[in-house]
Amino acid sequence: MLLVAAAFKGYAIKAQDGKIGVVADFLFDDRSWKLRWLVIDTGSWLSARKVLVHPSAIVKSDYDREELAVALTMTQVEESPDISADAPVSRQMELSLYDYYGWNPIWGGGGLLATGDGIGAGAIGSPLSSPPFFTANTASSSEEDEHLDPHLRSVSAVIGYHVHATDGTIGHIENLLIDDKAWAVQYMIIDTKNWWPGKHVLLSPYAVSGVSWEDREIRLNVLREKVKTAPPWNPDAMIEQAYAEGLHHHYNWPGQSLY
């Protein structure tokens, strides 16, 4: 199922023996667009801490109750490597979490762009990378920066990014659509109101040719006319197989289905 990323914010995270917090954000890998971490706000239970949970720990999604169940215990989470709310996420921190929980760093394969089609692995991340997540209140030296993970991006932070086709601007990112099986960003929802009033369009990460994290801009490898002639999207309707096939065919994106 494809779900709007913002809808997950505030979802309860249920461990095997109780609630551990709510979803505050997702972190995705800017090379593959796969979600790498759920950022959990533990509230008063573990004050001054945010917890990172790997998507592979999710065992059940209850959208009516707005809950995600994870194969963890409260004790496991409490005794996990400490990541304070304003500390940068380093590669060492991630490795510590993988080792502590026994999670697989390459779970789910290489991600949406692992085929080498479209932008290709690593093309987005360098040399346009901005400081990684959780750095707002910290100042680090260039030596320390070398240990940070430059490819982690906050889903919340990319909302509002300006989107440019090869021949001009088309709008801004209003939200992202996430596949709840692969736990990957499948589409960007683009609000085109300043260019094409009243319209929203879907674009895959396959359409991205580059990102300037500093300028909050995403560049596409498609013309504006191509966007205008794409199969129209109804935000109030579920995305069906036929629509996905038509959209992929129109843009010549790899694959014909998101399911």
mmCIF file of C-alpha atoms in Angstrom:
data_model
loop_
_atom_site.group_PDB
_atom_site.id
_atom_site.type_symbol
_atom_site.label_atom_id
_atom_site.label_comp_id
_atom_site.label_asym_id
_atom_site.label_seq_id
_atom_site.Cartn_x
_atom_site.Cartn_y
_atom_site.Cartn_z
ATOM 1 C CA MET A 1 0.000 0.000 0.000
ATOM 2 C CA LEU A 2 1.134 3.556 -0.715
ATOM 3 C CA LEU A 3 0.662 6.014 2.149
ATOM 4 C CA VAL A 4 1.397 9.699 2.594
ATOM 5 C CA ALA A 5 4.513 10.115 4.723
ATOM 6 C CA ALA A 6 3.029 12.902 6.838
ATOM 7 C CA ALA A 7 0.160 10.621 7.856
ATOM 8 C CA PHE A 8 2.593 8.444 9.828
ATOM 9 C CA LYS A 9 3.611 11.279 12.131
ATOM 10 C CA GLY A 10 2.214 10.556 15.574
ATOM 11 C CA TYR A 11 1.609 6.860 14.911
ATOM 12 C CA ALA A 12 2.079 4.864 18.108
ATOM 13 C CA ILE A 13 4.957 2.390 18.162
ATOM 14 C CA LYS A 14 3.936 -0.707 20.094
ATOM 15 C CA ALA A 15 6.647 -2.993 21.443
ATOM 16 C CA GLN A 16 5.778 -6.518 22.546
ATOM 17 C CA ASP A 17 5.081 -5.312 26.085
ATOM 18 C CA GLY A 18 3.934 -1.728 25.719
ATOM 19 C CA LYS A 19 4.079 1.554 23.869
ATOM 20 C CA ILE A 20 7.541 3.041 23.396
ATOM 21 C CA GLY A 21 6.610 6.307 21.703
ATOM 22 C CA VAL A 22 5.312 7.841 18.488
ATOM 23 C CA VAL A 23 6.726 8.349 15.002
ATOM 24 C CA ALA A 24 8.390 11.756 14.747
ATOM 25 C CA ASP A 25 10.027 11.361 11.340
ATOM 26 C CA PHE A 26 11.625 8.992 8.860
ATOM 27 C CA LEU A 27 15.227 9.039 7.664
ATOM 28 C CA PHE A 28 15.858 7.862 4.121
ATOM 29 C CA ASP A 29 18.995 7.081 2.141
ATOM 30 C CA ASP A 30 19.465 9.711 -0.559
ATOM 31 C CA ARG A 31 21.063 7.158 -2.893
ATOM 32 C CA SER A 32 18.263 4.586 -2.901
ATOM 33 C CA TRP A 33 15.293 6.513 -1.418
ATOM 34 C CA LYS A 34 14.660 3.611 0.953
ATOM 35 C CA LEU A 35 13.695 4.432 4.525
ATOM 36 C CA ARG A 36 16.551 3.502 6.798
ATOM 37 C CA TRP A 37 15.205 4.589 10.185
ATOM 38 C CA LEU A 38 12.010 5.517 11.982
ATOM 39 C CA VAL A 39 12.681 8.363 14.383
ATOM 40 C CA ILE A 40 10.707 7.651 17.556
ATOM 41 C CA ASP A 41 9.823 10.308 20.104
ATOM 42 C CA THR A 42 9.697 8.437 23.417
ATOM 43 C CA GLY A 43 8.069 11.328 25.287
ATOM 44 C CA SER A 44 8.392 11.257 29.075
ATOM 45 C CA TRP A 45 9.347 7.566 29.119
ATOM 46 C CA LEU A 46 12.916 8.168 27.908
ATOM 47 C CA SER A 47 13.129 11.926 28.236
ATOM 48 C CA ALA A 48 15.764 13.762 26.173
ATOM 49 C CA ARG A 49 16.160 10.729 23.917
ATOM 50 C CA LYS A 50 15.050 9.902 20.460
ATOM 51 C CA VAL A 51 15.174 6.298 19.366
ATOM 52 C CA LEU A 52 15.942 4.979 15.894
ATOM 53 C CA VAL A 53 14.088 1.832 14.821
ATOM 54 C CA HIS A 54 14.894 -0.048 11.623
ATOM 55 C CA PRO A 55 11.922 -0.728 9.284
ATOM 56 C CA SER A 56 12.687 -4.447 9.364
ATOM 57 C CA ALA A 57 11.518 -4.462 13.005
ATOM 58 C CA ILE A 58 7.939 -3.609 11.958
ATOM 59 C CA VAL A 59 5.762 -6.724 12.151
ATOM 60 C CA LYS A 60 2.273 -5.232 11.812
ATOM 61 C CA SER A 61 0.682 -2.007 10.614
ATOM 62 C CA ASP A 62 -2.732 -1.058 11.980
ATOM 63 C CA TYR A 63 -3.915 1.983 10.063
ATOM 64 C CA ASP A 64 -7.277 2.185 11.792
ATOM 65 C CA ARG A 65 -5.611 2.446 15.194
ATOM 66 C CA GLU A 66 -2.644 4.403 13.775
ATOM 67 C CA GLU A 67 -0.170 1.952 15.272
ATOM 68 C CA LEU A 68 2.954 0.155 14.117
ATOM 69 C CA ALA A 69 3.911 -2.976 16.040
ATOM 70 C CA VAL A 70 7.604 -3.814 16.305
ATOM 71 C CA ALA A 71 9.391 -7.016 17.300
ATOM 72 C CA LEU A 72 11.128 -5.380 20.256
ATOM 73 C CA THR A 73 10.681 -5.179 24.001
ATOM 74 C CA MET A 74 10.666 -2.026 26.065
ATOM 75 C CA THR A 75 13.807 -3.204 27.849
ATOM 76 C CA GLN A 76 15.615 -3.685 24.555
ATOM 77 C CA VAL A 77 14.779 -0.138 23.512
ATOM 78 C CA GLU A 78 15.676 1.341 26.895
ATOM 79 C CA GLU A 79 19.077 -0.369 26.890
ATOM 80 C CA SER A 80 19.843 0.426 23.247
ATOM 81 C CA PRO A 81 22.776 2.694 22.309
ATOM 82 C CA ASP A 82 21.957 6.210 23.443
ATOM 83 C CA ILE A 83 21.261 8.794 20.754
ATOM 84 C CA SER A 84 20.359 12.169 22.210
ATOM 85 C CA ALA A 85 17.871 14.379 20.405
ATOM 86 C CA ASP A 86 20.438 16.863 19.098
ATOM 87 C CA ALA A 87 23.348 14.531 18.319
ATOM 88 C CA PRO A 88 24.332 13.882 14.700
ATOM 89 C CA VAL A 89 23.760 10.376 13.413
ATOM 90 C CA SER A 90 27.183 8.937 12.748
ATOM 91 C CA ARG A 91 28.093 5.808 10.872
ATOM 92 C CA GLN A 92 29.373 4.386 14.155
ATOM 93 C CA MET A 93 26.012 5.004 15.828
ATOM 94 C CA GLU A 94 24.256 3.156 13.029
ATOM 95 C CA LEU A 95 26.679 0.256 13.231
ATOM 96 C CA SER A 96 26.128 0.107 16.990
ATOM 97 C CA LEU A 97 22.377 -0.162 16.451
ATOM 98 C CA TYR A 98 22.738 -2.849 13.791
ATOM 99 C CA ASP A 99 25.023 -4.823 16.081
ATOM 100 C CA TYR A 100 22.888 -4.364 19.220
ATOM 101 C CA TYR A 101 19.607 -5.432 17.633
ATOM 102 C CA GLY A 102 21.039 -7.834 15.057
ATOM 103 C CA TRP A 103 19.468 -5.882 12.191
ATOM 104 C CA ASN A 104 20.732 -6.347 8.643
ATOM 105 C CA PRO A 105 22.290 -3.145 7.202
ATOM 106 C CA ILE A 106 21.358 -4.216 3.657
ATOM 107 C CA TRP A 107 17.813 -5.300 4.510
ATOM 108 C CA GLY A 108 15.501 -4.995 1.549
ATOM 109 C CA GLY A 109 18.256 -4.905 -1.053
ATOM 110 C CA GLY A 110 19.665 -1.803 -2.686
ATOM 111 C CA GLY A 111 16.414 0.113 -2.859
ATOM 112 C CA LEU A 112 14.406 1.765 -5.588
ATOM 113 C CA LEU A 113 17.389 2.958 -7.597
ATOM 114 C CA ALA A 114 19.607 -0.080 -7.143
ATOM 115 C CA THR A 115 19.192 -1.119 -10.779
ATOM 116 C CA GLY A 116 21.500 1.621 -11.944
ATOM 117 C CA ASP A 117 18.719 3.198 -14.004
ATOM 118 C CA GLY A 118 17.662 6.793 -13.589
ATOM 119 C CA ILE A 119 20.055 8.816 -11.456
ATOM 120 C CA GLY A 120 22.209 5.893 -10.368
ATOM 121 C CA ALA A 121 23.563 5.057 -6.926
ATOM 122 C CA GLY A 122 25.263 7.934 -5.161
ATOM 123 C CA ALA A 123 24.466 10.556 -7.791
ATOM 124 C CA ILE A 124 22.187 12.536 -5.511
ATOM 125 C CA GLY A 125 24.296 12.422 -2.406
ATOM 126 C CA SER A 126 27.581 13.863 -3.563
ATOM 127 C CA PRO A 127 28.848 16.491 -3.903
ATOM 128 C CA LEU A 128 25.591 18.258 -3.075
ATOM 129 C CA SER A 129 25.116 16.858 0.409
ATOM 130 C CA SER A 130 24.059 19.028 3.314
ATOM 131 C CA PRO A 131 24.767 18.334 6.978
ATOM 132 C CA PRO A 132 23.075 15.122 8.110
ATOM 133 C CA PHE A 133 20.091 14.753 10.421
ATOM 134 C CA PHE A 134 20.033 15.931 14.075
ATOM 135 C CA THR A 135 22.656 18.652 13.571
ATOM 136 C CA ALA A 136 20.601 21.761 14.255
ATOM 137 C CA ASN A 137 22.058 22.364 17.722
ATOM 138 C CA THR A 138 25.530 21.025 17.237
ATOM 139 C CA ALA A 139 28.748 22.351 15.811
ATOM 140 C CA SER A 140 31.243 19.796 14.596
ATOM 141 C CA SER A 141 34.702 20.018 13.129
ATOM 142 C CA SER A 142 35.532 18.865 9.611
ATOM 143 C CA GLU A 143 37.267 15.865 11.165
ATOM 144 C CA GLU A 144 34.072 14.940 13.013
ATOM 145 C CA ASP A 145 32.004 15.456 9.846
ATOM 146 C CA GLU A 146 33.964 12.687 8.162
ATOM 147 C CA HIS A 147 32.371 10.217 10.599
ATOM 148 C CA LEU A 148 28.795 11.410 10.009
ATOM 149 C CA ASP A 149 26.488 9.709 7.543
ATOM 150 C CA PRO A 150 26.067 12.190 4.656
ATOM 151 C CA HIS A 151 23.318 10.164 2.993
ATOM 152 C CA LEU A 152 20.666 10.263 5.739
ATOM 153 C CA ARG A 153 17.832 12.661 4.935
ATOM 154 C CA SER A 154 14.803 13.646 6.949
ATOM 155 C CA VAL A 155 11.486 13.071 5.186
ATOM 156 C CA SER A 156 10.011 16.038 7.051
ATOM 157 C CA ALA A 157 12.865 18.283 5.961
ATOM 158 C CA VAL A 158 12.388 17.727 2.216
ATOM 159 C CA ILE A 159 8.762 18.857 2.336
ATOM 160 C CA GLY A 160 8.669 22.249 0.630
ATOM 161 C CA TYR A 161 11.693 21.700 -1.610
ATOM 162 C CA HIS A 162 11.358 23.519 -4.947
ATOM 163 C CA VAL A 163 11.190 21.238 -7.979
ATOM 164 C CA HIS A 164 12.676 22.201 -11.344
ATOM 165 C CA ALA A 165 12.110 20.483 -14.680
ATOM 166 C CA THR A 166 14.786 20.831 -17.364
ATOM 167 C CA ASP A 167 12.989 23.911 -18.763
ATOM 168 C CA GLY A 168 11.703 25.625 -15.633
ATOM 169 C CA THR A 169 10.155 25.295 -12.214
ATOM 170 C CA ILE A 170 7.025 23.179 -11.713
ATOM 171 C CA GLY A 171 6.284 23.586 -8.014
ATOM 172 C CA HIS A 172 7.307 22.214 -4.634
ATOM 173 C CA ILE A 173 7.185 18.918 -2.760
ATOM 174 C CA GLU A 174 3.970 18.787 -0.767
ATOM 175 C CA ASN A 175 4.511 15.276 0.549
ATOM 176 C CA LEU A 176 5.989 11.870 -0.189
ATOM 177 C CA LEU A 177 4.257 8.554 -0.853
ATOM 178 C CA ILE A 178 5.780 5.590 0.978
ATOM 179 C CA ASP A 179 5.431 1.922 0.090
ATOM 180 C CA ASP A 180 4.670 0.170 3.374
ATOM 181 C CA LYS A 181 6.072 -3.173 2.169
ATOM 182 C CA ALA A 182 9.459 -2.072 0.833
ATOM 183 C CA TRP A 183 9.480 0.958 3.182
ATOM 184 C CA ALA A 184 10.778 3.202 0.436
ATOM 185 C CA VAL A 185 9.844 6.575 -1.027
ATOM 186 C CA GLN A 186 7.993 5.736 -4.235
ATOM 187 C CA TYR A 187 6.632 9.101 -5.316
ATOM 188 C CA MET A 188 7.003 12.783 -4.620
ATOM 189 C CA ILE A 189 3.692 14.646 -4.508
ATOM 190 C CA ILE A 190 4.273 17.946 -6.303
ATOM 191 C CA ASP A 191 2.024 20.971 -5.791
ATOM 192 C CA THR A 192 2.181 22.911 -9.068
ATOM 193 C CA LYS A 193 -0.023 25.847 -8.025
ATOM 194 C CA ASN A 194 2.394 28.590 -9.144
ATOM 195 C CA TRP A 195 2.860 26.982 -12.566
ATOM 196 C CA TRP A 196 -0.243 24.887 -13.222
ATOM 197 C CA PRO A 197 -2.925 26.077 -10.771
ATOM 198 C CA GLY A 198 -5.110 23.455 -9.146
ATOM 199 C CA LYS A 199 -2.942 20.485 -10.088
ATOM 200 C CA HIS A 200 -0.901 17.952 -8.156
ATOM 201 C CA VAL A 201 1.387 15.498 -9.922
ATOM 202 C CA LEU A 202 3.345 12.419 -8.920
ATOM 203 C CA LEU A 203 6.985 12.026 -9.813
ATOM 204 C CA SER A 204 9.246 9.097 -9.022
ATOM 205 C CA PRO A 205 12.797 9.453 -7.706
ATOM 206 C CA TYR A 206 13.725 8.020 -11.126
ATOM 207 C CA ALA A 207 12.964 11.503 -12.486
ATOM 208 C CA VAL A 208 15.539 13.169 -10.219
ATOM 209 C CA SER A 209 18.790 14.236 -11.835
ATOM 210 C CA GLY A 210 20.212 16.058 -8.833
ATOM 211 C CA VAL A 211 19.468 17.721 -5.494
ATOM 212 C CA SER A 212 20.870 20.833 -3.881
ATOM 213 C CA TRP A 213 20.262 20.249 -0.184
ATOM 214 C CA GLU A 214 21.685 23.658 0.646
ATOM 215 C CA ASP A 215 19.295 25.493 -1.708
ATOM 216 C CA ARG A 216 16.383 23.109 -1.022
ATOM 217 C CA GLU A 217 15.962 22.357 -4.719
ATOM 218 C CA ILE A 218 15.339 19.170 -6.688
ATOM 219 C CA ARG A 219 16.210 18.994 -10.374
ATOM 220 C CA LEU A 220 14.399 16.661 -12.761
ATOM 221 C CA ASN A 221 15.344 15.047 -16.062
ATOM 222 C CA VAL A 222 11.926 15.733 -17.637
ATOM 223 C CA LEU A 223 10.351 18.649 -19.507
ATOM 224 C CA ARG A 224 7.386 20.548 -18.124
ATOM 225 C CA GLU A 225 5.276 19.465 -21.100
ATOM 226 C CA LYS A 226 5.994 15.831 -20.215
ATOM 227 C CA VAL A 227 4.627 16.488 -16.755
ATOM 228 C CA LYS A 228 1.509 18.159 -18.168
ATOM 229 C CA THR A 229 0.739 15.233 -20.469
ATOM 230 C CA ALA A 230 1.235 12.533 -17.811
ATOM 231 C CA PRO A 231 -1.778 10.481 -16.683
ATOM 232 C CA PRO A 232 -3.772 12.786 -14.363
ATOM 233 C CA TRP A 233 -3.641 11.953 -10.669
ATOM 234 C CA ASN A 234 -6.596 12.248 -8.339
ATOM 235 C CA PRO A 235 -5.322 12.864 -4.771
ATOM 236 C CA ASP A 236 -8.583 11.504 -3.358
ATOM 237 C CA ALA A 237 -8.311 8.141 -5.132
ATOM 238 C CA MET A 238 -6.186 5.093 -4.378
ATOM 239 C CA ILE A 239 -3.393 4.448 -6.851
ATOM 240 C CA GLU A 240 -4.357 1.380 -8.846
ATOM 241 C CA GLN A 241 -2.186 -0.974 -10.864
ATOM 242 C CA ALA A 242 -3.380 0.407 -14.206
ATOM 243 C CA TYR A 243 -2.493 3.957 -13.187
ATOM 244 C CA ALA A 244 0.974 2.935 -12.007
ATOM 245 C CA GLU A 245 1.623 1.114 -15.286
ATOM 246 C CA GLY A 246 0.478 4.099 -17.318
ATOM 247 C CA LEU A 247 2.606 6.525 -15.330
ATOM 248 C CA HIS A 248 5.723 4.398 -15.647
ATOM 249 C CA HIS A 249 5.120 3.922 -19.367
ATOM 250 C CA HIS A 250 4.621 7.664 -19.916
ATOM 251 C CA TYR A 251 7.931 8.591 -18.324
ATOM 252 C CA ASN A 252 9.755 5.414 -19.391
ATOM 253 C CA TRP A 253 10.617 4.640 -15.771
ATOM 254 C CA PRO A 254 11.831 1.110 -14.936
ATOM 255 C CA GLY A 255 9.138 -1.218 -13.684
ATOM 256 C CA GLN A 256 5.395 -0.956 -14.046
ATOM 257 C CA SER A 257 4.182 -1.457 -10.522
ATOM 258 C CA LEU A 258 4.808 -0.185 -7.025
ATOM 259 C CA TYR A 259 3.349 -3.246 -5.306
#
